[in-house]
mmCIF file of C-alpha atoms in Angstrom:
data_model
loop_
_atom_site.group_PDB
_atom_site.id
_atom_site.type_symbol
_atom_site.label_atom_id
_atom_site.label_comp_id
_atom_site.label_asym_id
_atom_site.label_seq_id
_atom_site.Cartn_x
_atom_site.Cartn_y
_atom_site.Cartn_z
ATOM 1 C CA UNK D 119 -51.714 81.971 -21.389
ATOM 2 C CA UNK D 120 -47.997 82.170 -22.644
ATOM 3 C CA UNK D 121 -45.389 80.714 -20.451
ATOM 4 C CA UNK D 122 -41.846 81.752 -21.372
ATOM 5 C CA UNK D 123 -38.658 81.210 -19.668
ATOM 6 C CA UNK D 124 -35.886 83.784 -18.912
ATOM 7 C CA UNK D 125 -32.354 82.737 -20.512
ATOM 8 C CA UNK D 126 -30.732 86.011 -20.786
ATOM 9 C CA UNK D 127 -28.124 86.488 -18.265
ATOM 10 C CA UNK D 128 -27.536 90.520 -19.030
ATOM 11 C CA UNK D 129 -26.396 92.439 -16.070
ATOM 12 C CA UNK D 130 -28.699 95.439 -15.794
ATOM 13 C CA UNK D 131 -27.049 98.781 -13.179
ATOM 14 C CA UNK D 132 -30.298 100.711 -11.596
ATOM 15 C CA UNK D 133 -30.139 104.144 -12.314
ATOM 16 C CA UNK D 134 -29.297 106.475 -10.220
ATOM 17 C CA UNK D 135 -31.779 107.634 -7.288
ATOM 18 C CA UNK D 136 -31.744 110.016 -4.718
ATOM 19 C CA UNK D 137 -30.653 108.513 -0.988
ATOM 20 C CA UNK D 138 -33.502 107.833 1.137
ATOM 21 C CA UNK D 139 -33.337 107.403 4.392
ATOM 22 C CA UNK D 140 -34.683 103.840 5.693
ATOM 23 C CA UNK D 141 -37.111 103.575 8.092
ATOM 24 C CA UNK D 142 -35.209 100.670 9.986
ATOM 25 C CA UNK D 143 -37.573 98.043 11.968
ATOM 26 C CA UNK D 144 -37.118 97.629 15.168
ATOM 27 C CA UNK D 145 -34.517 94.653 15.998
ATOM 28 C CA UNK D 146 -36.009 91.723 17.516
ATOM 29 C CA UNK D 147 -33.940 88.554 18.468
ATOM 30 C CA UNK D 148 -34.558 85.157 16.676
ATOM 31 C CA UNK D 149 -35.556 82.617 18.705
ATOM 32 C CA UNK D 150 -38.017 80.669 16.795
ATOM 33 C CA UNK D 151 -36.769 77.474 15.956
ATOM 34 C CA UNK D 152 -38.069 77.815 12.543
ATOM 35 C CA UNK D 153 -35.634 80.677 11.947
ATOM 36 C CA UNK D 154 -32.686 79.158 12.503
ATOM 37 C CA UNK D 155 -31.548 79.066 9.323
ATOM 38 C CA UNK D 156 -31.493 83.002 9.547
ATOM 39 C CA UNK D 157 -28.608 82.928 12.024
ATOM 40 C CA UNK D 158 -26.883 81.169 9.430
ATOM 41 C CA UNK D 159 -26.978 83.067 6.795
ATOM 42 C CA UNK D 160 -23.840 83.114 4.261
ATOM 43 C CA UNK D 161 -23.940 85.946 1.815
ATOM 44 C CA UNK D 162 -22.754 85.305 -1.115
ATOM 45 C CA UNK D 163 -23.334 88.164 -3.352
ATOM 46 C CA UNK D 164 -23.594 92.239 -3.443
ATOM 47 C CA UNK D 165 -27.226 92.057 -2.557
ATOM 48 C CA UNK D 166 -27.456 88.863 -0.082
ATOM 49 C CA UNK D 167 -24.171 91.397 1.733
ATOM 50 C CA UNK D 168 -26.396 94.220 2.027
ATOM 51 C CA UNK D 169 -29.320 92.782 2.409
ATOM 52 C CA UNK D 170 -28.501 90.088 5.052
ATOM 53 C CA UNK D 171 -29.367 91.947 8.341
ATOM 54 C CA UNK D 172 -32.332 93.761 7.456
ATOM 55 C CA UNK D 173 -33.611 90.522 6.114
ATOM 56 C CA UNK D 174 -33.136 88.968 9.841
ATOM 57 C CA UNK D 175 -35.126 91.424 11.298
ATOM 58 C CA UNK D 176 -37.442 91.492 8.382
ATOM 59 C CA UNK D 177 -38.228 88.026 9.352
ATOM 60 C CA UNK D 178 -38.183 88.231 13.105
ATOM 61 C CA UNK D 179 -40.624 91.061 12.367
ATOM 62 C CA UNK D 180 -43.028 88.763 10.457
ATOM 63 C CA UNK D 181 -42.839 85.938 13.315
ATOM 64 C CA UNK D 182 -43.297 88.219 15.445
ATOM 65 C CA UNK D 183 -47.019 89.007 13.976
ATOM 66 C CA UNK D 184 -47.489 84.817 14.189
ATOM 67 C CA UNK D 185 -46.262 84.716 10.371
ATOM 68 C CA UNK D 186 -43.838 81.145 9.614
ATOM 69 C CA UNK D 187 -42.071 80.118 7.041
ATOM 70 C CA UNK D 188 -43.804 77.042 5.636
ATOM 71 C CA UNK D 189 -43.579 73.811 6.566
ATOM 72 C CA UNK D 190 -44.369 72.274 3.341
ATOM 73 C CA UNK D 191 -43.357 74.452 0.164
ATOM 74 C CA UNK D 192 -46.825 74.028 -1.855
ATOM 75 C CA UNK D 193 -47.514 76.782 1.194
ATOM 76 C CA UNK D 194 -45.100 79.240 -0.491
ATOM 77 C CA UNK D 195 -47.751 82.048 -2.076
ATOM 78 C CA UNK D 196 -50.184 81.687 0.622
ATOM 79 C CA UNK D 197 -46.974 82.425 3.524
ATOM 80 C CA UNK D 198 -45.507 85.211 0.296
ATOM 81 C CA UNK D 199 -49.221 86.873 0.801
ATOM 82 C CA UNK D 200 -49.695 87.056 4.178
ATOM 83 C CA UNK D 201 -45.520 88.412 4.538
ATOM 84 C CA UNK D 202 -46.215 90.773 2.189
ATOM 85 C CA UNK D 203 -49.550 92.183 3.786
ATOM 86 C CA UNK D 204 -47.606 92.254 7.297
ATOM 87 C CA UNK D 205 -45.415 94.612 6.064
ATOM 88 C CA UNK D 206 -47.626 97.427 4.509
ATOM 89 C CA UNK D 207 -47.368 100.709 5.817
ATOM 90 C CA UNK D 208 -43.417 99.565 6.715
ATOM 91 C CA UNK D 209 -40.235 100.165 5.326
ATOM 92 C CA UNK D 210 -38.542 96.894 3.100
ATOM 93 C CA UNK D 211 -35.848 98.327 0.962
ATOM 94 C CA UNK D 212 -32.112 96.734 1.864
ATOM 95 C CA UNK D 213 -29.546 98.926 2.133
ATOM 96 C CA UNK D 214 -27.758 100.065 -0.710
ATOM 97 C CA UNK D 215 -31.397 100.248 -3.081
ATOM 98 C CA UNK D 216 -32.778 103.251 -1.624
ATOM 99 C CA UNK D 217 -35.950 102.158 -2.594
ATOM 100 C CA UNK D 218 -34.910 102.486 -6.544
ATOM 101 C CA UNK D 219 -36.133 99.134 -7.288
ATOM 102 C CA UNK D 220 -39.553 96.962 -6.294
ATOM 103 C CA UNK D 221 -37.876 94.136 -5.949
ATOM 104 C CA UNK D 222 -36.325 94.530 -2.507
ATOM 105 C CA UNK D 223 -39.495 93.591 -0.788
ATOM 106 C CA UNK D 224 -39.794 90.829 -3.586
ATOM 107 C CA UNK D 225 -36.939 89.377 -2.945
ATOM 108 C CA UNK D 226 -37.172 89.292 0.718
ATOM 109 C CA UNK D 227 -40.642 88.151 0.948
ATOM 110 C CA UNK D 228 -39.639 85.339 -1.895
ATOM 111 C CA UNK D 229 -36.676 84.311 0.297
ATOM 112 C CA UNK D 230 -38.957 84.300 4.128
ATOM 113 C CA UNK D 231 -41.380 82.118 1.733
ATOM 114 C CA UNK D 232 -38.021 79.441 0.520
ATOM 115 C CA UNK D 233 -34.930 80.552 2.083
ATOM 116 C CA UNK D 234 -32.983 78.975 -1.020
ATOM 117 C CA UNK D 235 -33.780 82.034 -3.203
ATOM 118 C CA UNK D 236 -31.378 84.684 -3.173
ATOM 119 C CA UNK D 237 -31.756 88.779 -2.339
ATOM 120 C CA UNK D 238 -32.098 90.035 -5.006
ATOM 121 C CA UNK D 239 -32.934 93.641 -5.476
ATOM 122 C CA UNK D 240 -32.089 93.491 -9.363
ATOM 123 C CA UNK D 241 -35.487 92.581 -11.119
ATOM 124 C CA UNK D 242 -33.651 90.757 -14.418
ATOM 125 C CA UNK D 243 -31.457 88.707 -11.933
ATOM 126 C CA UNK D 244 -34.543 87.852 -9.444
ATOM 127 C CA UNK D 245 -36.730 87.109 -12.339
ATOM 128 C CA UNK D 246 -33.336 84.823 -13.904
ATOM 129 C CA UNK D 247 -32.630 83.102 -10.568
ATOM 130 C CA UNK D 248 -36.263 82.194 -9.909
ATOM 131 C CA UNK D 249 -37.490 80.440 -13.471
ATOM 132 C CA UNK D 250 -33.775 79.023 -14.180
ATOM 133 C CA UNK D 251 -32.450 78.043 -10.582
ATOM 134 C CA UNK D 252 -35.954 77.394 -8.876
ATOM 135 C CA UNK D 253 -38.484 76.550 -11.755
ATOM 136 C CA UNK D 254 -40.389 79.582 -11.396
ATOM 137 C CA UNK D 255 -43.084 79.870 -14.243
ATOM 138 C CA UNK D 256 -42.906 82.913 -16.092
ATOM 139 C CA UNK D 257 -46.477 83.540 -17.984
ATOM 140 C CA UNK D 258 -47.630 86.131 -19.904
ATOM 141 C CA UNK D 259 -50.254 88.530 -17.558
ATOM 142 C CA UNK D 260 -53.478 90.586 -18.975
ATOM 143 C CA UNK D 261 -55.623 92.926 -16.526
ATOM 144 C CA UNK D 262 -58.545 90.385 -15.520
ATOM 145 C CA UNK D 263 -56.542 87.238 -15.753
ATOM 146 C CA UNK D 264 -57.140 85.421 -12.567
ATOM 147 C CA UNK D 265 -53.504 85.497 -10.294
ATOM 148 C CA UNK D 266 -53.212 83.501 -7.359
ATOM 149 C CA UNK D 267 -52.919 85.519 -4.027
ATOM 150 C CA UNK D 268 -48.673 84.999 -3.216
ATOM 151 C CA UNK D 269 -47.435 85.332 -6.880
ATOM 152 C CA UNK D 270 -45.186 88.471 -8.319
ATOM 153 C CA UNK D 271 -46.685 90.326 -11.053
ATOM 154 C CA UNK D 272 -44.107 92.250 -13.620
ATOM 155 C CA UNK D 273 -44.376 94.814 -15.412
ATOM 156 C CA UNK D 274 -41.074 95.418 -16.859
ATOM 157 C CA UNK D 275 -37.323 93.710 -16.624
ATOM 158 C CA UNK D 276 -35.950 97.264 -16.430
ATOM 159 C CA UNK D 277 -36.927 100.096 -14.034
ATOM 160 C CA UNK D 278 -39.970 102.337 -15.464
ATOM 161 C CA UNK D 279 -39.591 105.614 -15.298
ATOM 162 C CA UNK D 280 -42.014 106.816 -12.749
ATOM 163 C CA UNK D 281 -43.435 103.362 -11.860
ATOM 164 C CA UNK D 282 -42.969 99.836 -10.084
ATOM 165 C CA UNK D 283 -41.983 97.015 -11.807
ATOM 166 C CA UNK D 284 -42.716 93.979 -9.415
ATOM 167 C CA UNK D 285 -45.840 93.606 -7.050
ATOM 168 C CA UNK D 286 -47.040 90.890 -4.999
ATOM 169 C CA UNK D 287 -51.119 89.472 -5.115
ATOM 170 C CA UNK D 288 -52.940 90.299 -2.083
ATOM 171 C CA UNK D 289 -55.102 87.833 -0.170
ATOM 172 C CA UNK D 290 -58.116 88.771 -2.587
ATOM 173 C CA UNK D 291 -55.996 88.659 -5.446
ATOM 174 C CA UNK D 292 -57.244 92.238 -6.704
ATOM 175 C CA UNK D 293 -54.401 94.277 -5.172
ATOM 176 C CA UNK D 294 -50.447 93.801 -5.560
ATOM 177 C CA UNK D 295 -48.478 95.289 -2.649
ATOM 178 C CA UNK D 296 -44.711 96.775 -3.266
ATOM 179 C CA UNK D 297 -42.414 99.125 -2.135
ATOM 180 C CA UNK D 298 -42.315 102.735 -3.298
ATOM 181 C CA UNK D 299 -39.597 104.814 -4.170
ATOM 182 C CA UNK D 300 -39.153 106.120 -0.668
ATOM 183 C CA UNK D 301 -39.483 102.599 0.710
ATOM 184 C CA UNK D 302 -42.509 102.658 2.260
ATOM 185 C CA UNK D 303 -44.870 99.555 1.521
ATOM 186 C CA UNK D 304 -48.037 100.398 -0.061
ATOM 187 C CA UNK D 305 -51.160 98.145 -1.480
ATOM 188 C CA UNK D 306 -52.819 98.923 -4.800
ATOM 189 C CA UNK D 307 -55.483 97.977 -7.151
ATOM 190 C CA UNK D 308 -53.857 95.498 -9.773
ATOM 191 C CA UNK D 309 -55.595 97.495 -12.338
ATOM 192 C CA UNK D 310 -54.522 101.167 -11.645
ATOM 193 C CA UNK D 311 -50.487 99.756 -11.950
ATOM 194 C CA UNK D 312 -48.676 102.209 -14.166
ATOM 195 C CA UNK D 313 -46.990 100.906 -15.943
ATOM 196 C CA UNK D 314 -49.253 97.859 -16.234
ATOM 197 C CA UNK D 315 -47.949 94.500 -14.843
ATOM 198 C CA UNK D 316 -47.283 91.989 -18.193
ATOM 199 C CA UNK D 317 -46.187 89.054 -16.394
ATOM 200 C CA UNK D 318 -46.832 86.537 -13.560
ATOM 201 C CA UNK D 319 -44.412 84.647 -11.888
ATOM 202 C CA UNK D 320 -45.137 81.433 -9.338
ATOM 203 C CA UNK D 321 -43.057 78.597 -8.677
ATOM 204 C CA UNK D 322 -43.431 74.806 -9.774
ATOM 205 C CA UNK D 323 -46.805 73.685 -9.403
ATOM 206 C CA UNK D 324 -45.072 70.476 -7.547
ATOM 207 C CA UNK D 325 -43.529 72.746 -4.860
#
């Protein structure tokens, strides 16, 4: 399997979608003492700003099911896994994506997992911040190949038209789960992804 590593900095604009309108969770205070941090949050860029609040009560939501951030980061896909399969059926996108890109529940599941990882509904930029600023591995992907349950499968740097370009592995690691268009989280076979995923992506084996 080929590993490659993403240098290219290029800004890439989503196209433009039709507004949705979100199907906002239900607010639920933060009082675990493992989501602190999430009081504290700083925003430091467009999507971190829109993204911020609906990422609180993303992860309020999640604790509330008995879902925690990990303790020890070699924990990070099996916590991305079971945040991602809490939230089928739900609504993920931040505010602002309309559901236009996959990576809005990427990001935010990426970022419950390691809170150092940034919102990022952009797939180039989420795919650049996690191999060059976290040591994400970034390996070539073909239908069969065996993918941990936790890690983001790619299909494409740029939005396809008519498909989903990022997914997250299941539990059984057969189905990748991801936001549609209308921002409702769905689960699918791996293989029935159209366009087909091309790429895996899971972080530093020493995490």
């Amino acid at each position: 399997m080929k590993v490659l590593s993403v240098e290219n900095d290029e800004e890439f604009t989503m196209g433009d979608q039709p507004e949705q309108s979100e199907k906002a969770l239900t607010p639920k205070a933060v009082e675990n003492p493992f989501l602190r941090n999430l009081n504290d949050i700083k925003p430091s860029s467009y999507w971190e700003k829109a993204g911020a609040e609906t990422f609180k009560t993303f992860s309020a939501d999640l604790v509330d099911q008995g879902i925690m951030p990990p303790l020890d980061k070699s924990d990070v896909l099996g916590t991305m896994a079971k945040a991602a399969e809490a939230q089928v059926g739900k609504s993920a996108s931040i505010p602002g994506d309309h559901g236009a890109s996959s990576g809005s529940l990427a990001s935010m599941v990426a970022k419950f997992a390691d809170n150092s990882i940034t919102l990022n509904a952009n797939i180039r930029d989420l795919v650049t911040d996690l191999t060059r600023d976290h040591k994400w591995q970034l390996s070539e992907y073909e239908l069969g190949d065996p993918v941990p349950p936790g890690a983001l499968l790619v299909s494409d740097f740029e939005r396809p038209v008519g498909g989903r370009n990022m997914g997250i592995v299941d539990s059984t690691g057969a189905n990748a789960i991801f936001d549609t268009k209308q921002g409702d989280v769905i689960k699918a076979p791996i293989q029935n992804s159209r366009p087909p995923f091309t790429w895996v992506l899971t972080p530093p084996k020493d995490s």
